[in-house]
Coordinates of C-alpha atoms in Angstrom, one line a residue:
M94 CA -157.7 -172.8 -76.2
P95 CA -158.5 -172.4 -72.4
N96 CA -157.0 -175.3 -70.2
F97 CA -155.9 -177.0 -73.2
L98 CA -153.2 -179.2 -71.3
E99 CA -155.4 -180.1 -68.4
K100 CA -157.7 -181.1 -70.9
A101 CA -155.2 -183.6 -72.7
E102 CA -153.9 -184.7 -69.8
E103 CA -157.2 -186.0 -68.7
A104 CA -157.8 -187.2 -72.4
Q105 CA -154.9 -189.4 -71.9
E106 CA -155.7 -190.3 -68.2
E107 CA -159.0 -191.4 -69.7
G108 CA -157.9 -193.9 -72.2
Y109 CA -158.1 -191.6 -75.1
D110 CA -155.8 -193.3 -77.8
G111 CA -154.7 -188.9 -79.3
V112 CA -155.3 -185.4 -78.9
I113 CA -156.4 -182.7 -81.7
S114 CA -156.2 -178.8 -80.4
N115 CA -159.1 -177.4 -82.1
C116 CA -158.2 -174.2 -83.3
F117 CA -155.7 -173.7 -86.9
G118 CA -153.0 -171.7 -84.0
D119 CA -152.4 -174.9 -82.6
P120 CA -152.2 -173.6 -79.5
G121 CA -150.6 -176.0 -76.8
V122 CA -149.6 -178.6 -79.7
K123 CA -145.9 -178.6 -78.7
P124 CA -146.4 -178.5 -74.7
A125 CA -148.7 -181.3 -75.0
R126 CA -146.1 -183.3 -76.5
E127 CA -144.0 -182.5 -74.3
I128 CA -146.0 -184.2 -71.6
L129 CA -148.3 -186.7 -72.6
D130 CA -147.6 -190.1 -74.5
I131 CA -150.4 -190.4 -77.0
P132 CA -150.2 -188.6 -80.2
V133 CA -151.1 -184.5 -80.0
I134 CA -151.9 -183.1 -83.3
G135 CA -152.7 -179.4 -85.0
P136 CA -155.0 -178.2 -87.5
C137 CA -152.4 -176.1 -88.8
E138 CA -149.7 -178.5 -89.2
A139 CA -151.3 -181.2 -90.3
S140 CA -152.9 -179.1 -93.5
L141 CA -149.4 -177.7 -94.4
L142 CA -148.1 -181.0 -94.2
I143 CA -151.0 -182.7 -96.1
T144 CA -151.5 -180.2 -98.5
S145 CA -147.5 -180.0 -99.2
S146 CA -147.8 -183.9 -101.2
L147 CA -150.9 -182.7 -103.1
A148 CA -149.5 -179.8 -104.7
K149 CA -146.0 -178.1 -105.1
S150 CA -147.8 -174.8 -104.2
F151 CA -150.9 -173.7 -101.7
S152 CA -152.7 -171.0 -100.1
V153 CA -154.2 -170.7 -96.9
V154 CA -157.6 -168.3 -96.3
T155 CA -157.6 -167.6 -93.1
V156 CA -160.4 -165.5 -91.1
L157 CA -158.5 -162.0 -89.9
P158 CA -154.8 -160.6 -91.1
N159 CA -153.7 -160.9 -87.2
V160 CA -153.3 -164.5 -87.8
I161 CA -151.1 -164.4 -90.9
S162 CA -148.1 -164.5 -89.5
M163 CA -148.7 -166.9 -87.3
I164 CA -149.5 -169.5 -90.3
E165 CA -146.6 -168.4 -91.5
N166 CA -144.9 -169.3 -88.9
I167 CA -146.0 -172.4 -88.5
S168 CA -145.2 -173.4 -92.1
K169 CA -141.7 -172.8 -91.6
T170 CA -141.7 -174.8 -88.3
T171 CA -142.7 -177.7 -90.9
R172 CA -140.3 -176.8 -92.9
V173 CA -143.3 -176.1 -95.8
S174 CA -143.2 -172.5 -96.6
G175 CA -141.5 -172.5 -99.8
N176 CA -144.5 -174.1 -100.9
L177 CA -146.9 -171.1 -99.2
A178 CA -147.8 -169.2 -101.8
S179 CA -149.7 -166.8 -99.7
V180 CA -152.2 -166.3 -96.6
R181 CA -155.3 -164.5 -97.2
Y182 CA -158.4 -163.6 -95.1
V183 CA -161.8 -163.2 -95.4
N184 CA -161.7 -160.7 -92.7
I185 CA -165.1 -162.3 -90.9
P186 CA -164.0 -162.9 -87.3
V187 CA -164.4 -166.1 -86.1
L188 CA -167.7 -165.5 -84.1
E189 CA -168.7 -164.9 -87.4
V190 CA -167.8 -167.8 -89.4
H191 CA -171.4 -169.6 -88.1
E192 CA -172.7 -167.4 -91.4
K193 CA -172.1 -169.5 -94.0
E194 CA -173.3 -167.9 -97.3
R195 CA -171.6 -164.8 -96.2
L196 CA -168.6 -166.9 -95.3
K197 CA -168.8 -169.3 -98.7
T198 CA -169.1 -166.0 -100.7
A199 CA -165.7 -165.0 -99.1
L200 CA -163.7 -167.8 -99.1
Y201 CA -164.5 -168.6 -103.0
D202 CA -163.2 -165.1 -103.6
E203 CA -159.9 -165.2 -101.7
M204 CA -159.4 -168.7 -103.3
V205 CA -159.8 -167.6 -106.7
K206 CA -157.3 -165.0 -106.3
A207 CA -154.6 -167.1 -104.5
I208 CA -155.2 -169.3 -107.5
Q209 CA -155.1 -166.6 -110.3
E210 CA -152.3 -164.6 -108.3
D211 CA -150.7 -166.4 -106.1
K212 CA -150.1 -169.2 -108.2
A213 CA -151.5 -171.5 -105.9
H214 CA -152.2 -175.1 -106.7
A215 CA -154.1 -175.9 -103.3
L216 CA -156.1 -174.2 -100.7
I217 CA -156.5 -174.8 -97.1
L218 CA -159.1 -173.2 -95.0
G219 CA -157.3 -171.4 -92.0
C220 CA -159.9 -171.8 -89.1
T221 CA -161.3 -175.0 -87.9
G222 CA -164.6 -173.2 -87.7
F223 CA -164.7 -173.2 -91.5
M224 CA -165.8 -177.0 -91.0
G225 CA -168.3 -178.2 -93.5
V226 CA -167.6 -175.6 -96.0
A227 CA -164.8 -177.5 -98.6
A228 CA -166.4 -179.8 -100.3
E229 CA -168.7 -177.1 -101.4
L230 CA -165.8 -175.0 -102.3
Q231 CA -163.8 -177.4 -104.3
D232 CA -166.7 -178.0 -106.7
R233 CA -167.3 -174.7 -107.2
L234 CA -164.0 -174.1 -107.7
K235 CA -163.6 -177.3 -110.1
K236 CA -166.8 -175.9 -112.0
N237 CA -165.2 -172.7 -112.8
G238 CA -162.0 -174.4 -113.9
Y239 CA -159.9 -174.8 -111.3
D240 CA -159.4 -178.5 -110.1
V241 CA -157.7 -177.6 -107.1
P242 CA -157.7 -179.5 -103.1
V243 CA -159.4 -177.2 -100.6
I244 CA -158.6 -179.1 -97.4
D245 CA -160.6 -179.2 -94.0
P246 CA -158.4 -178.8 -91.2
A247 CA -160.4 -180.2 -88.6
F248 CA -161.0 -183.2 -91.1
A249 CA -156.8 -183.0 -92.1
A250 CA -156.0 -183.1 -88.2
T251 CA -158.2 -186.0 -87.6
K252 CA -157.2 -188.2 -90.1
L253 CA -153.4 -187.3 -89.8
L254 CA -154.5 -188.3 -86.1
E255 CA -155.9 -191.4 -87.0
S256 CA -153.3 -192.8 -89.0
L257 CA -150.8 -192.2 -86.0
I258 CA -152.4 -193.9 -84.0
S259 CA -153.3 -197.4 -86.4
M260 CA -149.4 -197.2 -86.9
G261 CA -148.8 -197.1 -83.2
V262 CA -146.5 -194.3 -83.0
K263 CA -146.4 -191.0 -81.2
Q264 CA -144.3 -187.8 -80.7
S265 CA -140.3 -188.3 -80.7
R266 CA -138.9 -187.9 -76.9
L267 CA -135.7 -186.7 -78.8
T268 CA -137.7 -184.0 -80.2
Y269 CA -140.3 -183.4 -77.0
M270 CA -138.2 -184.2 -74.3
I271 CA -140.3 -185.1 -70.6
T272 CA -139.8 -181.7 -68.5
P273 CA -137.6 -183.1 -65.9
S274 CA -139.8 -182.7 -62.3
K275 CA -138.1 -180.0 -60.9
Q276 CA -137.2 -180.0 -56.9
R277 CA -136.2 -176.9 -54.9
V278 CA -132.9 -177.0 -52.9
K279 CA -132.9 -175.6 -49.5
S280 CA -129.4 -173.5 -48.6

């Protein structure tokens, strides 16, 4: 996400109560937490944490194979990697996810494989560009005998951020310390 840190700082200065990085890879989330005094949420982290409270195992269905290791790494940093059954992909680039029927067919097929082959008990959509298809896919799965939650990462991030704001909390300064200002020393 180009200029995320600058945009996040502007949001804080303009009085926003929190910030979401609108990409499933959670770009810029950790550095933003160091410089902002409002909560900062990433859709991947939010989805993983929420889904781990709903099922003992889950799979992420994402866009392309090149993001699998990134998702696996985020599952490790959020300490839910033991619950991650698999990361599957639909082989549809982000710029083509607007082709909704193609997308829904590919997602559904991979979700069924995740349930049957990987033993996933819940599913996460692995791209914020997949917005608007979770409920339909969840209903379709249920009609076919799979009563499992399907998590929309943008919605998960929004609801987690709303919860943090309502609770009046933000990132810990013991975890995300403010970077000390650097002063140049002349010799």
